[in-house]
Amino acid sequence: MNRIILSLALMLTFIFTLISSTAFAAAETNTNGYSGAAASNNNPASAAGLTTKYSSVTDSPNLDTAGEWARDSISNAIIKGFVPLSLRNNYKNVITRAEFCIMAVKWVEYKIGEQIDTILAEKGLVRNPNAFTDTNDPDILAAFALGITNGTGNNRFSPNGQFTREQAATMIRNTCSVAGMDITKFTPAGFADINKASSWAVDGINFCRNNGIMVGTGNNNFSPQAKYTIAQSIITFNNISFVGRADLIALANEVFMLTNAERVKAGLPVLSQTAYLTKTSVVRANELVIMYSDTHARPDGREIYTAYDENDVIYDTYGENIARGQQTPQEVVKDWMNSPSHRANILYPGFGRLGVGVAKGGNGDLYWTQEFAD
């Protein structure tokens, strides 16, 4: 995969440097008067709330009831935090519709990094207390509002109904859509028994197979009507490799920490993380997905300091590092540190604040930004 990095720094004069190598296509440096912007003078050096809701496990899951093949994946899912306490045992039991639906909501919270009430509010949605006559569970009502489930008909959800593989595939596809994944791109999976699936489940089955979320049961079969266990359900959610907002925040936080580690090694004070600069860097990362320019111009042709101004960043000196194609924070910081112009931004003594943004393009590439300010 091609990796590209570009830098723009502002100090007193314009300095442009172009670097080409197999590791990155170009690097550009410039100081005090071209693109970027700084953080706010009035903004306290506080972290911008960039922490994910779930980070650790406080209780020990009983993995003895899971097959050995499933234990590592279940343990990993529990660490991520989307497995309800009630599902951390008896893994070979068939999961109910209510249990699967509630775990879908917890997975959405984990993936987006926000509480479900916040997610509903951001989408302009509210729970309908009259959606179902047989349940008023708030997570199930949230799932209905988000389009994860439509129930079983006649205003019923059938919470205690045992879940099947085709129901799992359908609900997984809907859940991925809520988290921002494109659920329209898939091809027929070619299962020999696809004719045994309900018509409403075919797209979900093909989507899950195309994305490696659910595979067949052997002999080129999917077994759409087969019951689905708790273990299989947990592993299915854990198999979703879509990079969501919480993942991007975690990547950005790690870049921030690695950048400060480089400054500490150089005997420099650490940079502060501010909400305004972080917002600016996220804007810029998403703009890079639209147009990745070695001039650091925005997609509409404006200079990047306008992004700082639009996000209320106050600055005298500013700088920007950008990159495309690196898959980990370690990789992108290493590339930046191996480039003189990017390294100059990271180690510039006059910078005191930093925002980091990460976005994922449709081609799977990650786009990285660092926005520096005095």
Tab-separated table of C-alpha atoms in Angstrom:
chain	number	residue	atom	x	y	z
A	1	MET	CA	0.000	0.000	0.000
A	2	ASN	CA	1.313	3.451	-0.928
A	3	ARG	CA	1.937	5.744	1.980
A	4	ILE	CA	2.074	9.491	1.546
A	5	ILE	CA	2.942	12.223	4.009
A	6	LEU	CA	2.884	15.980	3.652
A	7	SER	CA	3.712	18.730	6.100
A	8	LEU	CA	3.039	22.409	6.300
A	9	ALA	CA	4.592	24.546	9.021
A	10	LEU	CA	4.296	28.282	9.604
A	11	MET	CA	6.992	30.321	11.313
A	12	LEU	CA	8.424	33.418	9.631
A	13	THR	CA	8.871	32.644	5.936
A	14	PHE	CA	7.598	30.191	3.352
A	15	ILE	CA	9.708	27.099	3.066
A	16	PHE	CA	8.720	24.343	0.676
A	17	THR	CA	10.388	20.968	0.661
A	18	LEU	CA	9.397	18.116	-1.604
A	19	ILE	CA	10.482	14.624	-0.643
A	20	SER	CA	9.894	11.469	-2.643
A	21	SER	CA	10.582	7.886	-1.628
A	22	THR	CA	8.975	4.467	-1.564
A	23	ALA	CA	7.756	5.191	1.958
A	24	PHE	CA	5.937	8.435	1.134
A	25	ALA	CA	5.322	10.421	-1.983
A	26	ALA	CA	5.933	13.951	-0.813
A	27	ALA	CA	6.540	16.255	2.105
A	28	GLU	CA	6.079	19.992	2.187
A	29	THR	CA	7.093	22.543	4.768
A	30	ASN	CA	6.181	26.188	5.088
A	31	THR	CA	6.158	28.696	7.936
A	32	ASN	CA	4.181	31.701	9.172
A	33	GLY	CA	1.817	32.691	6.463
A	34	TYR	CA	0.369	29.876	4.467
A	35	SER	CA	-2.054	27.269	5.603
A	36	GLY	CA	-2.823	25.942	9.028
A	37	ALA	CA	-3.788	27.553	12.209
A	38	ALA	CA	-3.244	27.324	15.847
A	39	ALA	CA	-5.244	26.418	18.881
A	40	SER	CA	-7.136	28.907	20.936
A	41	ASN	CA	-5.260	31.203	23.369
A	42	ASN	CA	-8.293	31.149	25.629
A	43	ASN	CA	-8.780	27.458	25.314
A	44	PRO	CA	-7.489	25.556	28.365
A	45	ALA	CA	-5.082	22.766	27.572
A	46	SER	CA	-7.617	20.110	28.308
A	47	ALA	CA	-8.157	16.884	26.433
A	48	ALA	CA	-11.070	17.133	24.034
A	49	GLY	CA	-13.038	14.339	25.625
A	50	LEU	CA	-11.441	11.852	23.277
A	51	THR	CA	-11.925	8.706	25.265
A	52	THR	CA	-14.012	5.717	24.303
A	53	LYS	CA	-16.812	4.594	26.578
A	54	TYR	CA	-15.477	1.104	27.000
A	55	SER	CA	-11.881	0.242	27.764
A	56	SER	CA	-11.616	-2.628	30.180
A	57	VAL	CA	-13.372	-5.499	31.890
A	58	THR	CA	-14.137	-5.263	35.566
A	59	ASP	CA	-15.495	-8.748	36.012
A	60	SER	CA	-14.078	-12.108	35.007
A	61	PRO	CA	-16.144	-13.818	32.288
A	62	ASN	CA	-16.887	-17.502	32.735
A	63	LEU	CA	-15.331	-18.876	29.566
A	64	ASP	CA	-15.539	-22.499	30.730
A	65	THR	CA	-18.966	-22.782	29.106
A	66	ALA	CA	-17.610	-21.701	25.708
A	67	GLY	CA	-15.905	-23.984	23.226
A	68	GLU	CA	-12.148	-23.620	23.127
A	69	TRP	CA	-12.375	-22.305	19.557
A	70	ALA	CA	-14.512	-19.387	20.747
A	71	ARG	CA	-12.754	-18.291	23.931
A	72	ASP	CA	-10.196	-15.850	22.527
A	73	SER	CA	-12.757	-14.001	20.417
A	74	ILE	CA	-15.293	-13.855	23.267
A	75	SER	CA	-12.648	-12.564	25.659
A	76	ASN	CA	-11.643	-9.892	23.141
A	77	ALA	CA	-15.279	-8.845	22.688
A	78	ILE	CA	-15.795	-8.554	26.440
A	79	ILE	CA	-12.712	-6.351	26.713
A	80	LYS	CA	-14.201	-4.073	24.041
A	81	GLY	CA	-17.232	-3.733	26.301
A	82	PHE	CA	-20.243	-4.534	24.127
A	83	VAL	CA	-21.138	-7.906	25.680
A	84	PRO	CA	-23.826	-7.444	28.376
A	85	LEU	CA	-23.141	-9.056	31.749
A	86	SER	CA	-26.121	-11.349	31.287
A	87	LEU	CA	-24.456	-12.910	28.227
A	88	ARG	CA	-21.085	-13.643	29.815
A	89	ASN	CA	-21.944	-17.266	30.589
A	90	ASN	CA	-23.787	-20.246	29.096
A	91	TYR	CA	-22.328	-19.452	25.691
A	92	LYS	CA	-23.697	-22.581	24.025
A	93	ASN	CA	-27.301	-21.557	24.722
A	94	VAL	CA	-29.395	-20.269	21.837
A	95	ILE	CA	-29.607	-16.484	22.043
A	96	THR	CA	-33.011	-14.806	22.234
A	97	ARG	CA	-34.178	-11.966	20.014
A	98	ALA	CA	-34.056	-9.561	22.951
A	99	GLU	CA	-30.522	-10.578	23.932
A	100	PHE	CA	-29.184	-10.196	20.397
A	101	CYS	CA	-30.917	-6.855	19.897
A	102	ILE	CA	-29.595	-5.453	23.179
A	103	MET	CA	-26.063	-6.543	22.278
A	104	ALA	CA	-26.482	-4.822	18.899
A	105	VAL	CA	-27.211	-1.555	20.715
A	106	LYS	CA	-24.196	-2.038	23.012
A	107	TRP	CA	-22.028	-2.672	19.937
A	108	VAL	CA	-23.265	0.572	18.359
A	109	GLU	CA	-22.360	2.439	21.557
A	110	TYR	CA	-18.909	0.840	21.521
A	111	LYS	CA	-18.316	1.528	17.838
A	112	ILE	CA	-19.527	5.124	17.818
A	113	GLY	CA	-18.145	5.876	21.271
A	114	GLU	CA	-21.277	7.509	22.649
A	115	GLN	CA	-24.248	6.574	24.805
A	116	ILE	CA	-27.304	5.416	22.888
A	117	ASP	CA	-29.361	8.424	24.035
A	118	THR	CA	-26.738	10.743	22.543
A	119	ILE	CA	-26.692	8.749	19.306
A	120	LEU	CA	-30.472	8.974	19.021
A	121	ALA	CA	-30.381	12.713	19.683
A	122	GLU	CA	-27.676	13.299	17.070
A	123	LYS	CA	-29.799	11.474	14.513
A	124	GLY	CA	-32.948	13.343	15.527
A	125	LEU	CA	-34.646	10.151	16.712
A	126	VAL	CA	-36.717	9.267	19.780
A	127	ARG	CA	-37.961	6.007	21.225
A	128	ASN	CA	-41.582	5.152	20.484
A	129	PRO	CA	-42.997	3.654	23.695
A	130	ASN	CA	-45.847	2.129	21.676
A	131	ALA	CA	-43.668	0.408	19.085
A	132	PHE	CA	-44.296	-3.052	20.542
A	133	THR	CA	-46.978	-4.538	22.730
A	134	ASP	CA	-44.736	-7.228	24.241
A	135	THR	CA	-41.681	-5.219	25.367
A	136	ASN	CA	-40.780	-1.757	26.591
A	137	ASP	CA	-37.053	-2.438	26.950
A	138	PRO	CA	-35.297	0.894	26.234
A	139	ASP	CA	-32.521	-0.716	24.181
A	140	ILE	CA	-35.000	-2.604	22.005
A	141	LEU	CA	-37.018	0.576	21.500
A	142	ALA	CA	-33.778	2.382	20.587
A	143	ALA	CA	-32.957	-0.385	18.096
A	144	PHE	CA	-36.391	0.046	16.533
A	145	ALA	CA	-35.896	3.809	16.235
A	146	LEU	CA	-32.499	3.262	14.587
A	147	GLY	CA	-33.843	0.710	12.107
A	148	ILE	CA	-31.911	-2.216	13.557
A	149	THR	CA	-35.109	-4.221	14.039
A	150	ASN	CA	-38.700	-4.014	12.830
A	151	GLY	CA	-40.090	-6.677	15.150
A	152	THR	CA	-41.992	-9.781	14.066
A	153	GLY	CA	-45.217	-8.134	12.934
A	154	ASN	CA	-48.494	-6.980	14.493
A	155	ASN	CA	-46.636	-4.619	16.837
A	156	ARG	CA	-44.805	-7.532	18.422
A	157	PHE	CA	-41.083	-8.007	18.984
A	158	SER	CA	-41.180	-11.567	20.401
A	159	PRO	CA	-38.325	-10.902	22.855
A	160	ASN	CA	-38.048	-14.518	24.012
A	161	GLY	CA	-38.066	-15.962	20.509
A	162	GLN	CA	-34.994	-17.990	19.632
A	163	PHE	CA	-32.745	-16.333	17.078
A	164	THR	CA	-31.847	-17.841	13.698
A	165	ARG	CA	-28.855	-17.309	11.428
A	166	GLU	CA	-30.865	-15.361	8.868
A	167	GLN	CA	-32.244	-13.067	11.569
A	168	ALA	CA	-28.705	-12.496	12.817
A	169	ALA	CA	-27.448	-11.583	9.337
A	170	THR	CA	-30.298	-9.141	8.799
A	171	MET	CA	-29.903	-7.412	12.151
A	172	ILE	CA	-26.110	-7.270	11.768
A	173	ARG	CA	-26.450	-5.522	8.409
A	174	ASN	CA	-28.852	-2.970	9.878
A	175	THR	CA	-26.543	-2.432	12.845
A	176	CYS	CA	-23.563	-1.798	10.567
A	177	SER	CA	-25.608	0.842	8.747
A	178	VAL	CA	-26.249	2.695	12.014
A	179	ALA	CA	-22.489	2.793	12.683
A	180	GLY	CA	-21.874	4.356	9.270
A	181	MET	CA	-20.892	1.349	7.169
A	182	ASP	CA	-22.005	1.239	3.530
A	183	ILE	CA	-24.379	-1.738	3.458
A	184	THR	CA	-25.292	-1.442	-0.226
A	185	LYS	CA	-22.100	-2.901	-1.686
A	186	PHE	CA	-22.128	-6.690	-1.851
A	187	THR	CA	-22.397	-9.494	-4.357
A	188	PRO	CA	-24.277	-12.821	-4.148
A	189	ALA	CA	-22.431	-15.130	-1.773
A	190	GLY	CA	-23.422	-18.190	-3.778
A	191	PHE	CA	-24.662	-20.362	-0.922
A	192	ALA	CA	-26.267	-23.545	-2.207
A	193	ASP	CA	-29.182	-23.249	0.209
A	194	ILE	CA	-29.895	-19.536	-0.259
A	195	ASN	CA	-33.347	-20.513	-1.588
A	196	LYS	CA	-34.204	-21.655	1.945
A	197	ALA	CA	-33.691	-18.144	3.291
A	198	SER	CA	-36.574	-15.722	3.724
A	199	SER	CA	-36.642	-13.077	0.989
A	200	TRP	CA	-36.060	-10.297	3.520
A	201	ALA	CA	-32.872	-12.014	4.748
A	202	VAL	CA	-31.022	-12.554	1.450
A	203	ASP	CA	-29.324	-9.138	1.356
A	204	GLY	CA	-28.175	-9.494	4.959
A	205	ILE	CA	-26.735	-12.944	4.297
A	206	ASN	CA	-24.845	-11.763	1.213
A	207	PHE	CA	-23.604	-8.632	3.021
A	208	CYS	CA	-22.317	-10.573	6.035
A	209	ARG	CA	-20.568	-13.148	3.857
A	210	ASN	CA	-18.983	-10.504	1.615
A	211	ASN	CA	-17.574	-8.697	4.646
A	212	GLY	CA	-16.353	-11.795	6.476
A	213	ILE	CA	-18.777	-11.241	9.346
A	214	MET	CA	-20.636	-14.543	8.981
A	215	VAL	CA	-19.499	-17.541	6.973
A	216	GLY	CA	-21.255	-20.733	5.980
A	217	THR	CA	-21.888	-23.895	7.935
A	218	GLY	CA	-20.062	-26.214	5.527
A	219	ASN	CA	-20.690	-27.752	2.104
A	220	ASN	CA	-21.367	-24.277	0.709
A	221	ASN	CA	-24.444	-23.901	2.925
A	222	PHE	CA	-25.528	-21.010	5.145
A	223	SER	CA	-28.300	-22.836	7.046
A	224	PRO	CA	-30.502	-19.726	7.341
A	225	GLN	CA	-33.072	-21.337	9.651
A	226	ALA	CA	-30.518	-22.815	12.076
A	227	LYS	CA	-30.550	-21.460	15.622
A	228	TYR	CA	-27.794	-19.050	16.691
A	229	THR	CA	-25.956	-19.366	20.006
A	230	ILE	CA	-24.686	-16.734	22.406
A	231	ALA	CA	-21.081	-17.612	21.493
A	232	GLN	CA	-21.772	-17.319	17.767
A	233	SER	CA	-23.532	-13.994	18.295
A	234	ILE	CA	-20.674	-12.478	20.297
A	235	ILE	CA	-18.125	-13.638	17.726
A	236	THR	CA	-20.244	-12.265	14.886
A	237	PHE	CA	-20.231	-8.761	16.368
A	238	ASN	CA	-16.519	-9.097	17.079
A	239	ASN	CA	-15.927	-10.031	13.422
A	240	ILE	CA	-17.138	-6.655	12.161
A	241	SER	CA	-13.969	-4.935	11.004
A	242	PHE	CA	-15.564	-1.625	10.060
A	243	VAL	CA	-13.573	1.333	11.377
A	244	GLY	CA	-16.016	3.467	13.339
A	245	ARG	CA	-15.813	6.845	15.037
A	246	ALA	CA	-14.572	5.410	18.323
A	247	ASP	CA	-11.794	3.559	16.485
A	248	LEU	CA	-10.708	6.748	14.726
A	249	ILE	CA	-10.700	8.636	18.036
A	250	ALA	CA	-8.545	5.912	19.585
A	251	LEU	CA	-6.097	6.103	16.663
A	252	ALA	CA	-5.927	9.892	16.967
A	253	ASN	CA	-5.293	9.684	20.707
A	254	GLU	CA	-2.423	7.281	20.133
A	255	VAL	CA	-0.857	9.580	17.541
A	256	PHE	CA	-1.126	12.412	20.051
A	257	MET	CA	0.657	10.367	22.733
A	258	LEU	CA	3.364	9.131	20.351
A	259	THR	CA	3.982	12.699	19.173
A	260	ASN	CA	4.472	13.899	22.732
A	261	ALA	CA	6.777	10.954	23.397
A	262	GLU	CA	9.012	12.199	20.566
A	263	ARG	CA	9.042	15.687	22.055
A	264	VAL	CA	9.962	14.330	25.478
A	265	LYS	CA	12.868	12.411	23.932
A	266	ALA	CA	14.038	15.667	22.366
A	267	GLY	CA	13.847	17.509	25.696
A	268	LEU	CA	10.838	19.601	24.652
A	269	PRO	CA	7.635	20.310	26.601
A	270	VAL	CA	4.621	18.210	25.682
A	271	LEU	CA	1.822	19.593	23.536
A	272	SER	CA	-1.651	20.179	24.915
A	273	GLN	CA	-4.766	18.739	23.285
A	274	THR	CA	-7.596	21.206	22.688
A	275	ALA	CA	-11.148	20.715	21.518
A	276	TYR	CA	-10.945	23.430	18.844
A	277	LEU	CA	-7.756	22.107	17.265
A	278	THR	CA	-9.051	18.554	17.446
A	279	LYS	CA	-12.235	19.572	15.644
A	280	THR	CA	-10.138	21.351	13.005
A	281	SER	CA	-7.970	18.286	12.478
A	282	VAL	CA	-11.018	16.033	12.058
A	283	VAL	CA	-12.421	18.452	9.479
A	284	ARG	CA	-9.120	18.414	7.623
A	285	ALA	CA	-8.838	14.614	7.734
A	286	ASN	CA	-12.262	14.263	6.138
A	287	GLU	CA	-11.318	16.873	3.547
A	288	LEU	CA	-8.259	14.823	2.620
A	289	VAL	CA	-10.578	11.943	1.744
A	290	ILE	CA	-12.217	14.257	-0.783
A	291	MET	CA	-8.977	15.770	-2.111
A	292	TYR	CA	-5.440	14.936	-1.014
A	293	SER	CA	-3.309	17.865	-2.131
A	294	ASP	CA	0.445	18.417	-1.836
A	295	THR	CA	-0.314	22.129	-1.512
A	296	HIS	CA	-2.376	21.519	1.639
A	297	ALA	CA	-5.265	23.334	-0.038
A	298	ARG	CA	-8.820	22.579	1.019
A	299	PRO	CA	-11.155	20.906	-1.511
A	300	ASP	CA	-12.721	24.263	-2.412
A	301	GLY	CA	-9.272	25.809	-3.006
A	302	ARG	CA	-9.083	27.869	0.176
A	303	GLU	CA	-5.984	27.856	2.353
A	304	ILE	CA	-6.112	25.715	5.462
A	305	TYR	CA	-6.005	28.574	7.948
A	306	THR	CA	-9.663	29.106	7.039
A	307	ALA	CA	-10.428	25.757	8.705
A	308	TYR	CA	-8.799	27.071	11.893
A	309	ASP	CA	-10.794	30.291	11.715
A	310	GLU	CA	-14.063	28.434	11.126
A	311	ASN	CA	-13.468	26.354	14.260
A	312	ASP	CA	-12.641	29.330	16.512
A	313	VAL	CA	-8.928	28.581	16.819
A	314	ILE	CA	-6.853	31.596	17.886
A	315	TYR	CA	-3.237	31.468	16.737
A	316	ASP	CA	-0.141	33.340	15.665
A	317	THR	CA	1.847	30.345	14.430
A	318	TYR	CA	0.397	27.172	13.027
A	319	GLY	CA	1.435	24.056	11.136
A	320	GLU	CA	0.017	20.950	9.538
A	321	ASN	CA	1.275	17.422	8.897
A	322	ILE	CA	-0.825	15.138	6.730
A	323	ALA	CA	-0.435	11.554	5.576
A	324	ARG	CA	-2.290	8.866	3.687
A	325	GLY	CA	-2.041	5.069	3.607
A	326	GLN	CA	-0.340	4.283	6.914
A	327	GLN	CA	-2.329	1.711	8.873
A	328	THR	CA	-1.184	2.370	12.436
A	329	PRO	CA	-0.292	5.372	14.610
A	330	GLN	CA	3.213	3.967	15.033
A	331	GLU	CA	3.684	3.794	11.279
A	332	VAL	CA	2.520	7.319	10.540
A	333	VAL	CA	4.507	8.930	13.377
A	334	LYS	CA	7.600	6.997	12.271
A	335	ASP	CA	7.165	8.251	8.702
A	336	TRP	CA	6.701	11.814	9.902
A	337	MET	CA	9.766	11.626	12.144
A	338	ASN	CA	11.846	10.285	9.233
A	339	SER	CA	10.924	13.311	7.116
A	340	PRO	CA	12.826	16.534	7.960
A	341	SER	CA	9.876	18.829	7.320
A	342	HIS	CA	7.396	16.778	9.335
A	343	ARG	CA	9.911	16.236	12.101
A	344	ALA	CA	10.436	20.006	12.235
A	345	ASN	CA	6.745	20.510	12.924
A	346	ILE	CA	6.628	17.845	15.625
A	347	LEU	CA	9.747	19.183	17.356
A	348	TYR	CA	9.182	22.910	16.836
A	349	PRO	CA	9.658	24.554	20.271
A	350	GLY	CA	7.160	27.313	19.450
A	351	PHE	CA	4.201	24.957	19.198
A	352	GLY	CA	2.243	24.342	22.387
A	353	ARG	CA	-0.977	22.756	21.177
A	354	LEU	CA	-1.940	19.903	18.877
A	355	GLY	CA	-5.049	18.367	17.374
A	356	VAL	CA	-5.045	15.024	15.583
A	357	GLY	CA	-7.618	13.754	13.105
A	358	VAL	CA	-8.054	10.425	11.331
A	359	ALA	CA	-10.532	9.549	8.578
A	360	LYS	CA	-11.069	6.474	6.449
A	361	GLY	CA	-11.597	6.708	2.708
A	362	GLY	CA	-13.785	4.530	0.557
A	363	ASN	CA	-10.717	2.675	-0.675
A	364	GLY	CA	-9.837	1.635	2.860
A	365	ASP	CA	-6.930	4.082	3.224
A	366	LEU	CA	-6.573	6.006	6.462
A	367	TYR	CA	-5.976	9.758	6.249
A	368	TRP	CA	-4.044	11.395	9.100
A	369	THR	CA	-3.717	15.036	10.130
A	370	GLN	CA	-1.803	16.938	12.780
A	371	GLU	CA	-2.751	20.562	13.374
A	372	PHE	CA	-0.198	22.506	15.434
A	373	ALA	CA	-0.435	25.931	17.069
A	374	ASP	CA	1.526	28.122	19.431
